[in-house]
PDB file of C-alpha atoms in Angstrom:
ATOM      1  CA  MET A   7       0.087   0.027  -0.003  1.00 62.00           C
ATOM      2  CA  SER A   8       1.272   3.192  -1.041  1.00 76.00           C
ATOM      3  CA  MET A   9      -0.196   5.905   1.481  1.00 90.00           C
ATOM      4  CA  MET A  10      -0.645   8.241  -1.189  1.00 95.00           C
ATOM      5  CA  VAL A  11      -3.844   9.697   0.218  1.00 97.00           C
ATOM      6  CA  THR A  12      -2.134  10.370   3.690  1.00 98.00           C
ATOM      7  CA  GLY A  13       1.124  11.485   1.802  1.00 97.00           C
ATOM      8  CA  LEU A  14      -0.998  14.280  -0.035  1.00 98.00           C
ATOM      9  CA  TYR A  15      -2.588  15.812   3.395  1.00 98.00           C
ATOM     10  CA  ALA A  16       1.019  15.581   5.004  1.00 98.00           C
ATOM     11  CA  SER A  17       2.325  17.493   2.325  1.00 98.00           C
ATOM     12  CA  LEU A  18      -0.402  20.118   2.483  1.00 98.00           C
ATOM     13  CA  THR A  19      -0.148  20.509   6.185  1.00 98.00           C
ATOM     14  CA  GLY A  20       3.661  20.512   5.672  1.00 98.00           C
ATOM     15  CA  LEU A  21       3.354  23.677   3.500  1.00 98.00           C
ATOM     16  CA  LEU A  22       0.805  25.118   5.742  1.00 98.00           C
ATOM     17  CA  SER A  23       3.422  24.449   8.387  1.00 98.00           C
ATOM     18  CA  VAL A  24       5.977  26.522   6.531  1.00 98.00           C
ATOM     19  CA  ALA A  25       3.889  29.287   5.731  1.00 98.00           C
ATOM     20  CA  LEU A  26       2.565  29.793   9.264  1.00 97.00           C
ATOM     21  CA  ALA A  27       6.362  29.388  10.630  1.00 97.00           C
ATOM     22  CA  TYR A  28       7.402  32.211   7.881  1.00 97.00           C
ATOM     23  CA  ARG A  29       4.930  34.615   9.343  1.00 96.00           C
ATOM     24  CA  VAL A  30       6.823  34.251  12.788  1.00 95.00           C
ATOM     25  CA  VAL A  31       9.927  34.627  11.288  1.00 94.00           C
ATOM     26  CA  LYS A  32       8.946  37.714   9.470  1.00 95.00           C
ATOM     27  CA  LEU A  33       7.815  39.289  12.403  1.00 91.00           C
ATOM     28  CA  ARG A  34      10.824  38.325  14.713  1.00 93.00           C
ATOM     29  CA  ARG A  35      12.693  39.970  12.138  1.00 91.00           C
ATOM     30  CA  SER A  36      10.920  42.937  11.477  1.00 91.00           C
ATOM     31  CA  HIS A  37      10.699  43.363  15.523  1.00 90.00           C
ATOM     32  CA  LYS A  38      14.255  42.197  15.944  1.00 87.00           C
ATOM     33  CA  ILE A  39      12.897  39.579  18.454  1.00 83.00           C
ATOM     34  CA  GLY A  40      15.282  36.565  18.557  1.00 84.00           C
ATOM     35  CA  LEU A  41      13.544  34.680  21.437  1.00 86.00           C
ATOM     36  CA  GLY A  42      10.337  34.467  23.028  1.00 84.00           C
ATOM     37  CA  ASP A  43       7.999  37.490  22.122  1.00 85.00           C
ATOM     38  CA  SER A  44       9.000  40.625  24.280  1.00 86.00           C
ATOM     39  CA  GLY A  45       5.692  41.505  24.843  1.00 84.00           C
ATOM     40  CA  ASN A  46       4.533  41.895  21.133  1.00 85.00           C
ATOM     41  CA  SER A  47       1.270  40.516  20.702  1.00 90.00           C
ATOM     42  CA  ALA A  48       1.227  40.183  17.086  1.00 91.00           C
ATOM     43  CA  LEU A  49       4.224  37.692  17.487  1.00 92.00           C
ATOM     44  CA  SER A  50       2.758  35.804  20.327  1.00 94.00           C
ATOM     45  CA  LEU A  51      -0.287  35.390  18.321  1.00 94.00           C
ATOM     46  CA  ALA A  52       1.587  34.284  15.261  1.00 94.00           C
ATOM     47  CA  CYS A  53       3.548  31.663  17.577  1.00 95.00           C
ATOM     48  CA  ARG A  54       0.281  30.454  18.931  1.00 95.00           C
ATOM     49  CA  VAL A  55      -1.333  29.986  15.294  1.00 95.00           C
ATOM     50  CA  HIS A  56       1.770  27.999  14.048  1.00 96.00           C
ATOM     51  CA  ALA A  57       1.901  25.879  17.464  1.00 97.00           C
ATOM     52  CA  ASN A  58      -1.897  24.922  17.455  1.00 97.00           C
ATOM     53  CA  LEU A  59      -1.214  23.684  13.978  1.00 98.00           C
ATOM     54  CA  MET A  60       1.739  21.445  15.295  1.00 98.00           C
ATOM     55  CA  GLU A  61      -0.098  20.328  18.361  1.00 97.00           C
ATOM     56  CA  ASN A  62      -2.638  18.590  16.366  1.00 98.00           C
ATOM     57  CA  ALA A  63      -0.932  17.497  12.679  1.00 98.00           C
ATOM     58  CA  PRO A  64       0.621  14.671  14.328  1.00 98.00           C
ATOM     59  CA  ILE A  65      -2.346  12.819  15.828  1.00 98.00           C
ATOM     60  CA  VAL A  66      -4.489  13.635  12.691  1.00 98.00           C
ATOM     61  CA  LEU A  67      -2.100  12.382  10.213  1.00 98.00           C
ATOM     62  CA  ILE A  68      -0.963   9.269  12.232  1.00 98.00           C
ATOM     63  CA  LEU A  69      -4.895   8.404  12.401  1.00 98.00           C
ATOM     64  CA  MET A  70      -5.285   9.243   8.735  1.00 98.00           C
ATOM     65  CA  LEU A  71      -2.086   6.728   8.017  1.00 98.00           C
ATOM     66  CA  VAL A  72      -3.937   4.098  10.321  1.00 97.00           C
ATOM     67  CA  ALA A  73      -6.985   4.215   8.669  1.00 97.00           C
ATOM     68  CA  GLU A  74      -5.761   4.102   5.038  1.00 97.00           C
ATOM     69  CA  THR A  75      -3.272   1.038   6.268  1.00 95.00           C
ATOM     70  CA  GLY A  76      -6.683  -0.556   7.462  1.00 94.00           C
ATOM     71  CA  GLY A  77      -8.272  -0.240   4.189  1.00 94.00           C
ATOM     72  CA  LEU A  78     -10.349   3.050   4.540  1.00 96.00           C
ATOM     73  CA  PRO A  79     -11.702   3.967   1.199  1.00 96.00           C
ATOM     74  CA  VAL A  80      -9.729   6.563  -0.663  1.00 96.00           C
ATOM     75  CA  PHE A  81     -13.273   8.513  -0.991  1.00 97.00           C
ATOM     76  CA  TYR A  82     -13.355   8.936   2.895  1.00 98.00           C
ATOM     77  CA  LEU A  83      -9.583   9.520   3.599  1.00 98.00           C
ATOM     78  CA  HIS A  84      -9.899  12.588   0.901  1.00 98.00           C
ATOM     79  CA  CYS A  85     -13.211  13.555   2.930  1.00 98.00           C
ATOM     80  CA  PHE A  86     -11.382  13.651   6.225  1.00 98.00           C
ATOM     81  CA  GLY A  87      -8.109  15.409   4.503  1.00 98.00           C
ATOM     82  CA  THR A  88      -9.966  17.916   3.139  1.00 98.00           C
ATOM     83  CA  VAL A  89     -12.061  18.870   6.321  1.00 98.00           C
ATOM     84  CA  TRP A  90      -8.574  18.724   8.147  1.00 98.00           C
ATOM     85  CA  ILE A  91      -6.889  21.258   5.794  1.00 98.00           C
ATOM     86  CA  VAL A  92      -9.889  23.463   5.588  1.00 98.00           C
ATOM     87  CA  ALA A  93     -10.460  23.352   9.274  1.00 98.00           C
ATOM     88  CA  ARG A  94      -6.581  24.274   9.867  1.00 98.00           C
ATOM     89  CA  LEU A  95      -6.758  27.147   7.255  1.00 97.00           C
ATOM     90  CA  LEU A  96     -10.325  28.270   9.353  1.00 97.00           C
ATOM     91  CA  HIS A  97      -8.434  28.145  12.500  1.00 97.00           C
ATOM     92  CA  ALA A  98      -5.394  30.082  11.417  1.00 96.00           C
ATOM     93  CA  ILE A  99      -7.825  32.957   9.551  1.00 95.00           C
ATOM     94  CA  GLY A 100     -10.059  33.000  12.585  1.00 95.00           C
ATOM     95  CA  LEU A 101      -7.348  32.923  15.628  1.00 93.00           C
ATOM     96  CA  THR A 102      -5.473  35.728  13.798  1.00 91.00           C
ATOM     97  CA  HIS A 103      -8.501  38.047  12.852  1.00 91.00           C
ATOM     98  CA  GLY A 104      -9.892  37.368  16.006  1.00 91.00           C
ATOM     99  CA  GLN A 105      -6.664  38.255  17.912  1.00 85.00           C
ATOM    100  CA  GLY A 106      -7.299  35.317  20.275  1.00 79.00           C
ATOM    101  CA  GLY A 107     -10.855  36.017  21.093  1.00 84.00           C
ATOM    102  CA  TYR A 108     -13.858  34.699  19.343  1.00 84.00           C
ATOM    103  CA  HIS A 109     -13.971  34.303  15.480  1.00 91.00           C
ATOM    104  CA  PHE A 110     -16.210  32.222  13.498  1.00 93.00           C
ATOM    105  CA  GLY A 111     -12.991  30.906  11.598  1.00 94.00           C
ATOM    106  CA  ARG A 112     -11.402  29.641  15.232  1.00 94.00           C
ATOM    107  CA  PHE A 113     -14.567  28.484  16.362  1.00 96.00           C
ATOM    108  CA  TRP A 114     -15.368  26.028  13.353  1.00 97.00           C
ATOM    109  CA  GLY A 115     -11.477  25.451  12.538  1.00 97.00           C
ATOM    110  CA  VAL A 116     -11.390  23.755  16.240  1.00 97.00           C
ATOM    111  CA  LEU A 117     -14.623  22.302  15.915  1.00 98.00           C
ATOM    112  CA  LEU A 118     -13.840  20.728  12.499  1.00 98.00           C
ATOM    113  CA  THR A 119     -10.593  19.392  13.733  1.00 98.00           C
ATOM    114  CA  TRP A 120     -11.673  17.611  16.718  1.00 98.00           C
ATOM    115  CA  LEU A 121     -14.636  15.879  14.358  1.00 98.00           C
ATOM    116  CA  VAL A 122     -11.824  14.831  12.357  1.00 98.00           C
ATOM    117  CA  ILE A 123      -9.775  13.362  15.411  1.00 98.00           C
ATOM    118  CA  ILE A 124     -12.841  11.625  16.952  1.00 98.00           C
ATOM    119  CA  SER A 125     -14.122  10.209  13.656  1.00 98.00           C
ATOM    120  CA  LEU A 126     -10.693   8.772  12.298  1.00 98.00           C
ATOM    121  CA  ALA A 127      -9.742   7.547  16.064  1.00 98.00           C
ATOM    122  CA  LEU A 128     -13.443   5.417  15.993  1.00 98.00           C
ATOM    123  CA  VAL A 129     -12.637   4.388  12.284  1.00 98.00           C
ATOM    124  CA  ASP A 130      -9.223   3.020  13.522  1.00 97.00           C
ATOM    125  CA  LEU A 131     -10.863   1.762  16.641  1.00 97.00           C
ATOM    126  CA  LEU A 132     -13.545  -0.248  14.373  1.00 96.00           C
ATOM    127  CA  TYR A 133     -10.250  -1.793  12.442  1.00 94.00           C
ATOM    128  CA  PHE A 134      -8.912  -3.101  15.371  1.00 94.00           C
ATOM    129  CA  ILE A 135     -11.942  -4.453  17.016  1.00 94.00           C
ATOM    130  CA  GLN A 136     -12.686  -6.078  13.310  1.00 92.00           C
ATOM    131  CA  GLY A 137      -9.031  -7.589  13.793  1.00 89.00           C
ATOM    132  CA  LEU A 138      -9.480  -8.837  16.708  1.00 88.00           C
ATOM    133  CA  ALA A 139     -12.946 -10.578  15.715  1.00 90.00           C
ATOM    134  CA  LYS A 140     -11.331 -12.109  12.585  1.00 87.00           C
ATOM    135  CA  GLY A 141      -8.472 -13.642  15.275  1.00 79.00           C
ATOM    136  CA  TRP A 142      -5.617 -11.648  13.472  1.00 68.00           C
TER     137      TRP A 142
END
């Protein structure tokens, strides 16, 4: 099995990660801040946006890889992957524009991220239970 679908969404996640990291670097350079945020709220927010992606990406991509290995149809993998990427874009935009407060994008970004995590976890648990039932 080639893991091409998970590879696609891992690649898109990687590109998003670099884009968000670039925002952090750009702010650090323009404000001459080498470490921490020196109380700069824009830098603190940009760091948080990037960190939130990095906190969620490993578990989603691991769960997606396990689901793909378990034989989840490509259509569903693409559904999960698309919702994942849209959720992370919504979250990044919402957290930035809402400046840490409530924003439509932040709310739906988190909600959709959690939906993907929970759904993939349940799919993977189902595959595990089916494997037990078959006697592995």
